[in-house]
Coordinates of N, CA and C in Angstrom, one line a residue:
M157 N 36.8 11.6 -18.6 CA 37.3 11.2 -17.4 C 35.9 11.8 -16.3
S158 N 36.1 10.2 -15.0 CA 34.8 10.6 -14.0 C 35.3 9.9 -13.0
F159 N 34.9 10.9 -11.9 CA 35.2 10.8 -10.7 C 33.6 10.4 -9.6
G160 N 33.1 8.9 -10.3 CA 31.7 8.3 -9.1 C 31.1 9.2 -9.8
N161 N 29.6 9.1 -9.4 CA 28.8 9.4 -10.0 C 28.6 11.2 -9.8
Q162 N 28.2 11.7 -9.9 CA 28.3 13.1 -9.8 C 26.6 13.7 -9.7
G163 N 26.1 12.8 -10.7 CA 24.3 13.6 -11.0 C 25.3 14.0 -12.5
A164 N 23.3 14.3 -12.8 CA 23.0 15.2 -13.9 C 23.5 16.5 -13.9
R165 N 24.3 17.2 -15.1 CA 25.0 18.5 -15.2 C 24.2 19.0 -16.1
V166 N 24.3 20.5 -15.7 CA 23.2 21.6 -16.0 C 23.6 22.4 -16.4
W167 N 23.9 23.4 -18.0 CA 24.1 23.8 -18.1 C 23.1 24.9 -18.7
R168 N 23.6 26.3 -17.7 CA 22.4 27.1 -17.3 C 23.3 28.2 -17.7
K169 N 22.0 29.5 -18.6 CA 23.6 30.8 -18.8 C 23.6 31.4 -17.0
T170 N 23.7 32.6 -17.8 CA 24.4 33.7 -16.1 C 22.8 34.3 -15.7
G171 N 22.5 34.2 -14.4 CA 20.9 34.5 -13.8 C 20.0 33.3 -13.8
E172 N 20.3 32.3 -14.7 CA 19.7 31.6 -14.5 C 19.1 30.4 -13.3
K173 N 20.8 30.7 -12.4 CA 20.3 29.3 -11.5 C 19.1 29.8 -10.3
D174 N 18.4 29.9 -9.9 CA 17.2 29.8 -9.4 C 16.4 29.9 -10.1
M175 N 15.8 30.1 -11.1 CA 14.8 29.9 -12.4 C 14.7 28.2 -12.0
P176 N 12.9 28.4 -11.8 CA 12.3 26.7 -11.7 C 12.8 25.9 -12.6
K177 N 12.4 25.8 -14.1 CA 13.2 25.1 -15.0 C 15.0 24.7 -15.2
C178 N 16.0 25.1 -13.7 CA 17.0 25.1 -13.7 C 17.2 24.6 -12.8
L179 N 15.7 23.8 -11.7 CA 15.9 23.3 -10.5 C 15.7 21.8 -10.2
K180 N 16.2 21.0 -9.8 CA 15.3 19.3 -9.8 C 15.5 19.1 -8.7
S181 N 13.9 18.7 -8.1 CA 13.7 18.6 -6.2 C 14.6 17.4 -6.8
S182 N 14.7 16.9 -5.0 CA 15.3 15.4 -4.4 C 15.1 15.4 -3.0
V183 N 15.2 13.9 -2.4 CA 14.5 13.9 -2.2 C 16.0 13.2 -0.8
K184 N 16.5 13.9 0.2 CA 17.4 13.4 1.1 C 17.5 12.2 1.7
Y185 N 16.8 12.3 2.4 CA 15.9 11.5 3.4 C 14.8 10.4 3.4
P186 N 14.2 9.3 2.3 CA 13.5 9.5 2.4 C 12.4 8.9 3.0
Q187 N 10.9 8.6 2.9 CA 10.4 8.3 4.1 C 10.5 6.8 4.0
S188 N 9.9 6.3 5.0 CA 9.3 4.7 5.1 C 8.7 4.1 6.1
V189 N 8.2 3.5 6.2 CA 7.0 3.0 7.0 C 6.7 1.3 6.9
M190 N 6.4 1.0 7.8 CA 6.7 -0.6 8.1 C 4.9 -0.9 7.8
V191 N 4.9 -1.9 7.2 CA 3.7 -2.4 6.3 C 3.1 -4.0 7.1
W192 N 2.0 -4.3 7.0 CA 1.4 -5.7 7.8 C 0.4 -5.9 6.5
G193 N 0.8 -7.4 5.8 CA -0.8 -7.3 4.9 C -0.6 -8.8 5.1
V194 N -2.3 -9.2 4.1 CA -2.1 -10.4 4.2 C -2.4 -11.4 2.8
M195 N -2.5 -12.5 2.5 CA -2.7 -12.3 1.4 C -3.3 -13.9 1.1
S196 N -4.1 -14.6 0.3 CA -4.0 -16.1 0.0 C -4.3 -16.3 -1.3
A197 N -4.9 -17.3 -1.7 CA -4.6 -18.0 -3.0 C -5.8 -17.2 -3.2
A198 N -6.6 -16.4 -2.9 CA -8.0 -16.0 -3.1 C -7.7 -14.4 -3.5
G199 N -7.0 -13.9 -3.3 CA -6.2 -12.5 -3.3 C -5.7 -12.4 -1.7
V200 N -5.4 -10.8 -2.2 CA -4.9 -9.6 -1.1 C -5.8 -9.8 0.1
G201 N -5.4 -9.4 1.2 CA -6.9 -8.8 2.3 C -6.6 -7.2 3.0
L202 N -6.6 -7.0 4.1 CA -6.5 -5.6 4.2 C -5.0 -5.3 4.5
L203 N -4.2 -3.9 4.7 CA -3.3 -3.3 4.8 C -3.0 -2.3 6.0
C204 N -1.8 -3.2 7.6 CA -1.9 -1.9 8.2 C -0.8 -1.2 8.3
F205 N -0.7 -0.1 7.8 CA 0.2 0.5 8.2 C 1.0 0.8 9.9
I206 N 1.9 0.4 10.1 CA 2.5 0.4 11.9 C 2.9 1.2 11.9
K207 N 3.0 1.6 13.4 CA 3.7 2.9 13.7 C 4.5 2.4 15.2
G208 N 5.2 2.8 15.2 CA 6.3 2.0 16.0 C 7.0 1.0 16.0
R209 N 7.4 0.3 17.4 CA 7.6 -1.5 17.0 C 6.0 -1.8 17.9
V210 N 6.6 -3.4 16.9 CA 5.6 -4.3 17.1 C 5.7 -5.2 18.6
N211 N 5.0 -5.6 18.9 CA 5.5 -6.4 20.2 C 3.8 -7.5 20.3
A212 N 3.4 -8.1 21.0 CA 2.4 -9.3 21.1 C 0.9 -8.6 21.2
A213 N 1.5 -7.6 22.0 CA 0.1 -6.8 22.5 C -0.4 -6.4 21.0
S214 N 0.4 -5.4 20.2 CA 0.4 -4.7 19.0 C 0.2 -5.5 18.0
Y215 N 0.4 -6.4 18.2 CA 0.4 -7.7 16.4 C -1.1 -8.5 16.7
Q216 N -1.0 -8.6 18.2 CA -2.8 -9.2 18.7 C -4.1 -8.6 18.2
E217 N -3.5 -6.4 18.0 CA -4.6 -6.1 17.6 C -4.6 -5.6 16.0
I218 N -3.2 -6.2 15.3 CA -3.5 -6.2 13.9 C -4.2 -7.0 14.0
L219 N -4.4 -8.7 14.3 CA -4.8 -9.7 13.4 C -6.7 -9.3 14.4
E220 N -6.5 -8.5 15.2 CA -8.4 -8.7 15.3 C -8.9 -7.7 14.5
H221 N -8.3 -6.2 13.9 CA -8.7 -5.3 13.4 C -8.6 -5.7 11.3
F222 N -7.3 -6.5 10.8 CA -6.6 -6.5 9.8 C -7.1 -8.0 8.9
M223 N -6.7 -8.8 10.0 CA -6.6 -9.9 9.6 C -8.0 -11.0 9.5
L224 N -8.6 -10.4 10.6 CA -10.1 -11.4 10.9 C -11.1 -10.4 9.8
P225 N -11.4 -9.2 10.1 CA -11.9 -9.0 8.4 C -11.5 -9.2 7.3
S226 N -9.9 -9.9 7.0 CA -9.7 -10.2 5.7 C -10.3 -11.4 5.2
A227 N -9.9 -12.6 7.0 CA -10.3 -13.7 6.5 C -11.7 -13.5 6.0
E228 N -12.5 -13.4 6.8 CA -13.9 -12.8 6.6 C -13.6 -12.6 4.9
K229 N -13.8 -11.7 4.1 CA -13.4 -11.4 3.1 C -12.8 -12.0 2.3
L230 N -11.9 -12.9 2.3 CA -11.1 -13.8 1.5 C -12.0 -15.6 2.1
Y231 N -12.5 -15.2 2.6 CA -12.6 -17.0 3.1 C -14.3 -17.2 3.4
G232 N -15.1 -16.1 4.0 CA -16.4 -16.3 4.4 C -15.9 -17.0 6.3
D233 N -17.0 -18.2 5.7 CA -16.7 -19.2 6.2 C -16.4 -20.3 6.9
E234 N -15.1 -20.4 6.1 CA -14.3 -21.4 5.7 C -14.1 -21.6 6.8
D235 N -13.1 -22.1 7.0 CA -11.4 -22.8 7.5 C -10.6 -22.2 7.1
F236 N -9.2 -21.9 7.6 CA -8.3 -22.0 6.5 C -7.0 -22.4 7.9
V237 N -5.7 -22.0 7.6 CA -4.6 -21.7 8.0 C -4.0 -20.9 7.5
F238 N -3.5 -20.2 9.2 CA -2.5 -18.9 9.3 C -1.8 -19.2 8.9
Q239 N -0.8 -18.8 8.2 CA 0.6 -19.1 8.4 C 1.5 -17.2 8.5
H240 N 2.4 -17.3 9.7 CA 3.2 -15.8 9.8 C 4.3 -16.8 9.9
D241 N 5.4 -15.4 10.6 CA 6.5 -15.6 10.5 C 6.7 -15.9 11.7
L242 N 8.2 -16.5 12.2 CA 8.9 -16.5 14.0 C 9.2 -15.6 14.3
T243 N 8.7 -14.4 14.0 CA 9.5 -12.7 14.7 C 8.6 -13.5 16.2
P244 N 9.5 -12.2 17.4 CA 9.1 -12.1 18.6 C 7.4 -11.8 18.8
A245 N 6.5 -11.2 18.2 CA 5.3 -11.2 18.9 C 4.2 -12.4 18.0
P246 N 4.7 -12.9 16.6 CA 4.0 -13.9 16.3 C 4.0 -15.3 17.1
S247 N 5.8 -15.5 18.2 CA 6.2 -16.5 18.7 C 5.3 -16.1 20.3
A248 N 5.5 -15.2 20.4 CA 5.1 -14.8 21.8 C 3.6 -15.5 22.6
K249 N 3.7 -16.3 23.5 CA 2.9 -17.3 24.2 C 1.4 -16.6 24.2
T250 N 1.4 -15.5 24.4 CA -0.2 -15.0 24.6 C -0.5 -14.3 22.9
T251 N 0.0 -14.5 21.5 CA -0.5 -15.0 20.5 C -0.8 -16.1 20.1
G252 N -0.3 -17.2 20.8 CA -0.4 -18.4 20.5 C -1.9 -18.4 21.2
K253 N -2.1 -18.6 22.3 CA -3.3 -18.4 22.9 C -5.0 -17.4 22.4
W254 N -3.9 -16.2 21.5 CA -4.9 -15.7 20.7 C -5.8 -16.1 20.1
F255 N -4.8 -16.8 18.8 CA -5.7 -17.7 18.0 C -5.8 -19.2 18.4
T256 N -5.6 -19.8 19.2 CA -6.0 -20.7 20.3 C -7.6 -20.2 20.3
D257 N -8.0 -18.9 21.3 CA -8.8 -18.7 21.4 C -9.9 -18.6 20.5
H258 N -9.7 -18.0 19.4 CA -10.3 -17.7 18.0 C -10.1 -19.0 17.5
G259 N -9.9 -20.0 17.5 CA -10.1 -21.1 16.9 C -9.2 -21.3 15.5
I260 N -8.1 -20.6 15.4 CA -7.5 -20.3 14.0 C -6.1 -21.5 14.3
T261 N -6.2 -21.8 13.5 CA -4.9 -23.1 13.4 C -3.9 -22.5 12.7
V262 N -2.6 -22.4 12.7 CA -1.9 -21.8 13.3 C -0.6 -22.7 12.4
L263 N -0.1 -22.6 10.8 CA 1.1 -23.6 10.0 C 1.6 -23.4 11.4
N264 N 2.8 -24.2 11.3 CA 3.5 -25.0 12.0 C 4.9 -24.4 10.7
W265 N 5.9 -23.6 10.9 CA 6.4 -22.8 10.2 C 7.9 -23.2 10.5
P266 N 9.1 -23.6 9.8 CA 10.5 -23.0 10.4 C 11.1 -22.0 10.6
A267 N 11.2 -21.4 11.1 CA 12.6 -20.2 10.9 C 12.8 -20.2 9.8
N268 N 13.9 -18.5 9.7 CA 14.5 -18.4 8.8 C 14.0 -19.2 7.4
S269 N 12.8 -19.0 7.0 CA 13.0 -19.9 5.7 C 11.6 -18.8 4.8
P270 N 12.0 -17.1 4.6 CA 11.3 -16.9 3.1 C 11.5 -17.3 2.3
D271 N 12.3 -18.5 1.8 CA 12.7 -18.7 0.2 C 11.2 -19.1 0.9
L272 N 10.4 -19.7 1.5 CA 9.0 -20.7 1.3 C 8.2 -20.1 1.7
N273 N 8.0 -18.5 2.5 CA 6.9 -17.5 2.9 C 6.6 -16.8 0.8
P274 N 5.6 -17.5 0.1 CA 4.9 -16.6 -1.0 C 4.6 -15.5 -0.4
I275 N 4.6 -14.8 0.1 CA 4.1 -13.3 0.9 C 5.5 -12.3 0.5
E276 N 6.7 -13.2 0.5 CA 8.0 -12.2 0.4 C 7.7 -11.9 -1.2
N277 N 7.6 -13.0 -1.9 CA 7.6 -12.6 -3.2 C 6.3 -11.5 -3.7
L278 N 4.9 -11.6 -3.3 CA 4.3 -10.6 -2.9 C 4.1 -9.5 -2.7
W279 N 5.5 -8.9 -2.0 CA 6.2 -8.2 -1.2 C 6.9 -7.0 -2.5
D280 N 7.7 -8.3 -2.7 CA 8.7 -7.8 -4.2 C 7.5 -6.7 -5.3
I281 N 6.8 -7.6 -5.8 CA 5.8 -7.7 -6.9 C 5.4 -5.7 -6.3
V282 N 4.9 -5.6 -4.8 CA 4.4 -4.4 -5.2 C 5.5 -3.7 -5.0
K283 N 6.5 -3.9 -4.2 CA 7.7 -2.9 -4.4 C 8.0 -2.6 -6.4
R284 N 8.2 -3.5 -7.0 CA 8.4 -3.9 -8.8 C 7.0 -2.2 -9.1
K285 N 6.2 -2.2 -8.2 CA 5.4 -1.3 -8.6 C 5.7 -0.2 -8.7
L286 N 6.3 -0.1 -7.3 CA 6.3 1.5 -6.5 C 7.5 2.3 -7.6
R287 N 8.0 1.0 -8.1 CA 9.5 2.1 -8.6 C 9.5 3.0 -9.4
D288 N 7.9 3.3 -9.9 CA 7.9 5.1 -11.1 C 7.1 5.5 -9.9
A289 N 6.7 5.3 -9.1 CA 6.0 6.3 -8.0 C 6.7 7.4 -7.5
K290 N 8.1 7.3 -7.0 CA 8.5 8.6 -6.4 C 7.5 9.7 -5.4
P291 N 7.3 9.2 -4.5 CA 6.4 9.5 -3.3 C 7.8 10.8 -2.7
N292 N 6.9 12.0 -2.1 CA 8.0 13.0 -1.7 C 7.2 13.4 0.1
T293 N 6.3 12.9 -0.1 CA 5.7 12.6 1.6 C 5.4 11.5 1.8
L294 N 5.2 11.0 3.2 CA 4.6 10.0 3.9 C 3.2 9.5 3.7
D295 N 2.3 10.6 3.1 CA 1.0 10.4 2.7 C 1.3 9.9 1.2
E296 N 1.9 10.7 0.6 CA 2.1 9.9 -1.0 C 2.6 8.7 -0.8
L297 N 3.7 8.4 -0.2 CA 4.1 6.7 -0.1 C 3.1 5.8 0.6
K298 N 2.4 5.8 1.0 CA 1.2 5.2 1.7 C 0.6 4.8 0.8
A299 N -0.1 6.4 0.3 CA -1.0 6.2 -0.7 C -0.4 4.9 -1.7
A300 N 0.8 5.3 -2.8 CA 1.5 4.6 -3.8 C 1.4 3.2 -3.2
I301 N 1.7 3.0 -1.6 CA 2.0 1.6 -1.4 C 0.3 0.6 -1.1
E302 N -0.7 1.6 -1.2 CA -2.1 1.0 -0.9 C -2.5 0.7 -2.6
A303 N -2.3 1.3 -3.7 CA -3.0 1.8 -4.8 C -1.8 0.1 -5.3
S304 N -0.5 0.3 -5.2 CA -0.1 -1.0 -5.6 C -0.1 -2.3 -5.0
W305 N -0.9 -2.2 -4.0 CA -1.3 -3.9 -3.4 C -2.7 -3.7 -3.5
A306 N -3.3 -3.0 -3.9 CA -4.8 -3.0 -4.6 C -4.8 -3.4 -5.7
S307 N -3.8 -3.0 -6.7 CA -3.5 -4.2 -8.1 C -3.6 -5.2 -8.3
I308 N -2.6 -5.9 -7.0 CA -2.4 -7.2 -7.2 C -3.9 -8.3 -7.7
T309 N -3.5 -9.0 -7.9 CA -5.0 -9.3 -8.8 C -5.1 -11.1 -7.9
P310 N -6.3 -12.0 -7.9 CA -6.3 -12.7 -7.3 C -5.4 -13.8 -8.0
Q311 N -5.0 -14.2 -9.5 CA -4.1 -14.8 -10.4 C -3.0 -14.6 -9.4
Q312 N -2.6 -13.6 -9.6 CA -1.4 -13.6 -8.8 C -1.2 -13.7 -7.4
C313 N -2.2 -14.1 -6.5 CA -1.4 -14.8 -5.0 C -2.1 -16.3 -5.8
H314 N -2.6 -16.5 -6.2 CA -3.1 -18.1 -6.7 C -1.9 -19.1 -7.1
R315 N -0.9 -17.5 -8.0 CA 0.1 -18.9 -8.5 C 1.0 -19.0 -7.8
L316 N 1.0 -17.9 -7.1 CA 2.4 -17.7 -5.7 C 2.4 -18.8 -5.1
I317 N 1.1 -19.2 -4.3 CA 0.3 -19.6 -3.2 C 0.8 -21.6 -3.8
A318 N 0.3 -21.2 -5.4 CA 0.4 -23.5 -6.1 C 1.9 -23.5 -6.6
S319 N 2.5 -22.3 -6.4 CA 4.1 -22.4 -6.5 C 4.8 -23.1 -5.1
M320 N 4.3 -23.1 -4.4 CA 4.7 -23.8 -3.1 C 5.0 -25.3 -2.5
P321 N 4.6 -26.3 -3.5 CA 5.5 -27.5 -3.9 C 6.8 -27.0 -4.5
R322 N 6.2 -26.9 -5.3 CA 8.1 -26.3 -6.5 C 9.3 -25.3 -5.4
R323 N 8.7 -24.8 -4.5 CA 9.6 -24.1 -3.5 C 10.3 -25.2 -2.8
I324 N 8.8 -26.3 -1.9 CA 9.5 -27.1 -0.4 C 10.6 -27.7 -1.6
E325 N 9.9 -28.4 -2.7 CA 10.8 -29.1 -3.2 C 13.0 -28.5 -3.5
A326 N 12.4 -27.6 -3.6 CA 13.7 -26.2 -4.1 C 14.6 -26.5 -3.0
V327 N 14.2 -26.3 -1.8 CA 14.7 -25.9 -0.7 C 15.1 -27.3 -0.4
I328 N 14.3 -28.5 -0.6 CA 14.7 -29.7 -0.3 C 16.0 -29.8 -1.0
S329 N 16.1 -29.9 -2.2 CA 17.2 -30.2 -2.8 C 18.0 -29.7 -3.0
A330 N 18.3 -28.3 -2.1 CA 19.4 -27.2 -1.8 C 19.8 -27.5 -0.8
K331 N 19.2 -28.4 -0.3 CA 19.3 -28.7 1.7 C 20.0 -27.7 2.4
G332 N 18.2 -26.7 1.8 CA 18.3 -25.8 3.0 C 19.3 -24.4 2.5
F333 N 19.8 -24.1 1.5 CA 20.6 -23.6 1.4 C 19.9 -22.3 -0.1
P334 N 20.1 -20.8 0.2 CA 18.8 -20.2 -0.8 C 18.5 -20.9 -2.4
T335 N 17.1 -20.4 -2.4 CA 16.6 -21.1 -3.7 C 16.1 -19.6 -4.4
K336 N 15.9 -20.0 -5.9 CA 15.7 -19.0 -6.7 C 14.6 -18.0 -6.4
Y337 N 14.0 -19.0 -5.2 CA 12.6 -18.4 -4.9 C 13.1 -17.2 -3.7

Protein backbone atom coordinates (compact mmCIF):
# COMPACT_ATOMS: atom_id res chain seq x y z
CA MET A 1 0.00 0.00 0.00
CA SER A 2 1.32 3.47 -0.86
CA PHE A 3 0.45 6.83 0.63
CA GLY A 4 1.88 9.16 -2.03
CA ASN A 5 5.51 9.89 -2.68
CA GLN A 6 7.29 9.31 0.61
CA GLY A 7 10.75 9.18 -0.98
CA ALA A 8 13.28 6.38 -0.86
CA ARG A 9 13.24 4.05 2.12
CA VAL A 10 16.50 3.45 3.94
CA TRP A 11 17.07 0.46 6.18
CA ARG A 12 19.82 0.95 8.71
CA LYS A 13 21.05 -0.69 11.84
CA THR A 14 20.87 0.83 15.31
CA GLY A 15 23.55 3.49 15.69
CA GLU A 16 23.82 4.21 11.93
CA LYS A 17 21.32 7.08 11.98
CA ASP A 18 23.85 9.91 11.51
CA MET A 19 26.50 8.08 9.51
CA PRO A 20 27.26 9.85 6.16
CA LYS A 21 26.64 6.66 4.18
CA CYS A 22 23.05 6.63 5.50
CA LEU A 23 22.29 10.26 4.70
CA LYS A 24 21.19 11.84 1.46
CA SER A 25 21.41 15.57 0.94
CA SER A 26 18.57 17.45 -0.66
CA VAL A 27 17.85 20.98 -1.72
CA LYS A 28 14.58 22.22 -0.21
CA TYR A 29 14.58 25.59 -1.95
CA PRO A 30 16.46 25.25 -5.23
CA GLN A 31 18.36 28.24 -6.50
CA SER A 32 17.06 30.09 -9.53
CA VAL A 33 18.45 32.75 -11.80
CA MET A 34 17.15 34.95 -14.57
CA VAL A 35 19.24 34.72 -17.72
CA TRP A 36 19.35 36.74 -20.93
CA GLY A 37 20.96 35.20 -23.98
CA VAL A 38 21.19 35.83 -27.68
CA MET A 39 21.40 33.43 -30.62
CA SER A 40 21.53 33.52 -34.40
CA ALA A 41 21.80 30.97 -37.18
CA ALA A 42 25.58 31.29 -36.67
CA GLY A 43 25.49 30.19 -33.01
CA VAL A 44 25.01 31.55 -29.52
CA GLY A 45 26.26 34.84 -28.12
CA LEU A 46 27.02 35.94 -24.61
CA LEU A 47 24.90 35.17 -21.55
CA CYS A 48 23.89 37.71 -18.93
CA PHE A 49 22.78 36.71 -15.44
CA ILE A 50 20.26 39.29 -14.32
CA LYS A 51 19.86 40.54 -10.76
CA GLY A 52 16.54 42.09 -9.84
CA ARG A 53 13.87 43.34 -12.18
CA VAL A 54 14.49 44.35 -15.77
CA ASN A 55 13.39 47.84 -16.73
CA ALA A 56 14.10 49.76 -19.93
CA ALA A 57 17.39 51.20 -18.63
CA SER A 58 18.76 47.85 -17.42
CA TYR A 59 17.62 46.16 -20.64
CA GLN A 60 19.52 48.74 -22.68
CA GLU A 61 22.61 48.05 -20.53
CA ILE A 62 22.26 44.36 -21.37
CA LEU A 63 21.98 45.22 -25.05
CA GLU A 64 25.05 47.44 -24.84
CA HIS A 65 27.29 45.02 -22.95
CA PHE A 66 26.03 41.64 -24.19
CA MET A 67 24.05 41.96 -27.42
CA LEU A 68 26.43 44.33 -29.25
CA PRO A 69 29.56 42.21 -28.53
CA SER A 70 27.59 39.08 -29.50
CA ALA A 71 26.49 40.67 -32.77
CA GLU A 72 30.10 41.61 -33.48
CA LYS A 73 31.18 38.00 -32.82
CA LEU A 74 28.37 36.44 -34.85
CA TYR A 75 28.06 38.96 -37.72
CA GLY A 76 31.14 41.16 -37.82
CA ASP A 77 30.26 44.17 -39.98
CA GLU A 78 27.22 42.53 -41.59
CA ASP A 79 23.76 43.96 -40.97
CA PHE A 80 21.30 41.89 -38.97
CA VAL A 81 17.72 42.10 -37.75
CA PHE A 82 17.16 41.75 -34.02
CA GLN A 83 14.15 39.93 -32.54
CA HIS A 84 13.01 40.27 -28.97
CA ASP A 85 9.78 39.73 -27.10
CA LEU A 86 7.23 42.40 -26.39
CA THR A 87 7.64 42.59 -22.64
CA PRO A 88 7.67 46.13 -21.21
CA ALA A 89 11.46 46.76 -21.21
CA PRO A 90 12.03 45.86 -24.89
CA SER A 91 8.81 47.67 -25.86
CA ALA A 92 9.72 50.95 -24.14
CA LYS A 93 10.10 54.05 -26.31
CA THR A 94 13.60 54.61 -24.95
CA THR A 95 14.58 51.07 -26.02
CA GLY A 96 13.24 51.77 -29.51
CA LYS A 97 15.35 54.92 -29.58
CA TRP A 98 18.39 52.90 -28.43
CA PHE A 99 17.98 50.58 -31.43
CA THR A 100 17.51 53.53 -33.79
CA ASP A 101 20.58 55.31 -32.37
CA HIS A 102 22.62 52.14 -32.91
CA GLY A 103 21.29 51.58 -36.45
CA ILE A 104 19.80 48.18 -35.59
CA THR A 105 16.63 46.98 -37.30
CA VAL A 106 14.15 45.27 -34.96
CA LEU A 107 11.81 42.63 -36.34
CA ASN A 108 8.16 43.62 -36.06
CA TRP A 109 6.86 40.79 -33.92
CA PRO A 110 3.40 39.73 -32.72
CA ALA A 111 2.79 39.66 -28.98
CA ASN A 112 2.38 36.32 -27.20
CA SER A 113 4.01 34.23 -29.92
CA PRO A 114 6.45 31.82 -28.25
CA ASP A 115 5.66 29.21 -30.93
CA LEU A 116 7.47 31.46 -33.37
CA ASN A 117 10.48 32.33 -31.26
CA PRO A 118 13.35 29.87 -31.86
CA ILE A 119 15.22 30.94 -28.72
CA GLU A 120 12.42 29.40 -26.63
CA ASN A 121 13.33 26.03 -28.16
CA LEU A 122 16.99 26.77 -27.48
CA TRP A 123 16.21 27.39 -23.79
CA ASP A 124 14.47 23.99 -23.73
CA ILE A 125 17.67 22.38 -25.08
CA VAL A 126 19.71 24.16 -22.39
CA LYS A 127 17.31 23.00 -19.66
CA ARG A 128 17.44 19.39 -20.88
CA LYS A 129 21.24 19.50 -20.71
CA LEU A 130 20.95 20.75 -17.10
CA ARG A 131 18.79 17.87 -15.87
CA ASP A 132 21.68 15.78 -14.58
CA ALA A 133 23.75 18.69 -13.22
CA LYS A 134 21.94 18.92 -9.84
CA PRO A 135 23.70 22.10 -8.66
CA ASN A 136 23.51 22.89 -4.94
CA THR A 137 24.65 26.50 -4.96
CA LEU A 138 23.96 29.54 -7.07
CA ASP A 139 27.52 29.49 -8.41
CA GLU A 140 27.16 25.83 -9.39
CA LEU A 141 23.87 26.62 -11.13
CA LYS A 142 25.42 29.49 -13.07
CA ALA A 143 28.40 27.34 -14.06
CA ALA A 144 26.08 24.55 -15.24
CA ILE A 145 24.01 27.01 -17.30
CA GLU A 146 27.17 28.49 -18.84
CA ALA A 147 28.49 25.02 -19.71
CA SER A 148 25.17 23.99 -21.22
CA TRP A 149 24.98 27.23 -23.23
CA ALA A 150 28.57 26.84 -24.44
CA SER A 151 27.81 23.31 -25.68
CA ILE A 152 25.12 24.58 -28.09
CA THR A 153 26.47 24.15 -31.60
CA PRO A 154 26.03 26.55 -34.50
CA GLN A 155 24.30 23.67 -36.32
CA GLN A 156 21.62 23.45 -33.60
CA CYS A 157 21.02 27.19 -33.89
CA HIS A 158 20.93 27.04 -37.67
CA ARG A 159 18.32 24.24 -37.58
CA LEU A 160 16.12 26.28 -35.22
CA ILE A 161 16.32 29.36 -37.45
CA ALA A 162 15.75 27.25 -40.59
CA SER A 163 12.55 25.92 -38.98
CA MET A 164 10.95 29.39 -39.03
CA PRO A 165 8.96 28.93 -42.27
CA ARG A 166 7.50 25.66 -40.88
CA ARG A 167 6.71 27.39 -37.56
CA ILE A 168 4.90 30.24 -39.29
CA GLU A 169 2.98 27.80 -41.48
CA ALA A 170 1.96 25.76 -38.41
CA VAL A 171 0.69 28.84 -36.55
CA ILE A 172 -1.29 29.96 -39.60
CA SER A 173 -2.77 26.46 -39.98
CA ALA A 174 -3.65 26.39 -36.28
CA LYS A 175 -5.26 29.84 -36.63
CA GLY A 176 -3.03 31.19 -33.86
CA PHE A 177 -3.58 28.31 -31.46
CA PRO A 178 -0.58 26.42 -30.01
CA THR A 179 1.50 24.23 -32.28
CA LYS A 180 4.04 21.46 -31.74
CA TYR A 181 6.73 24.12 -31.67
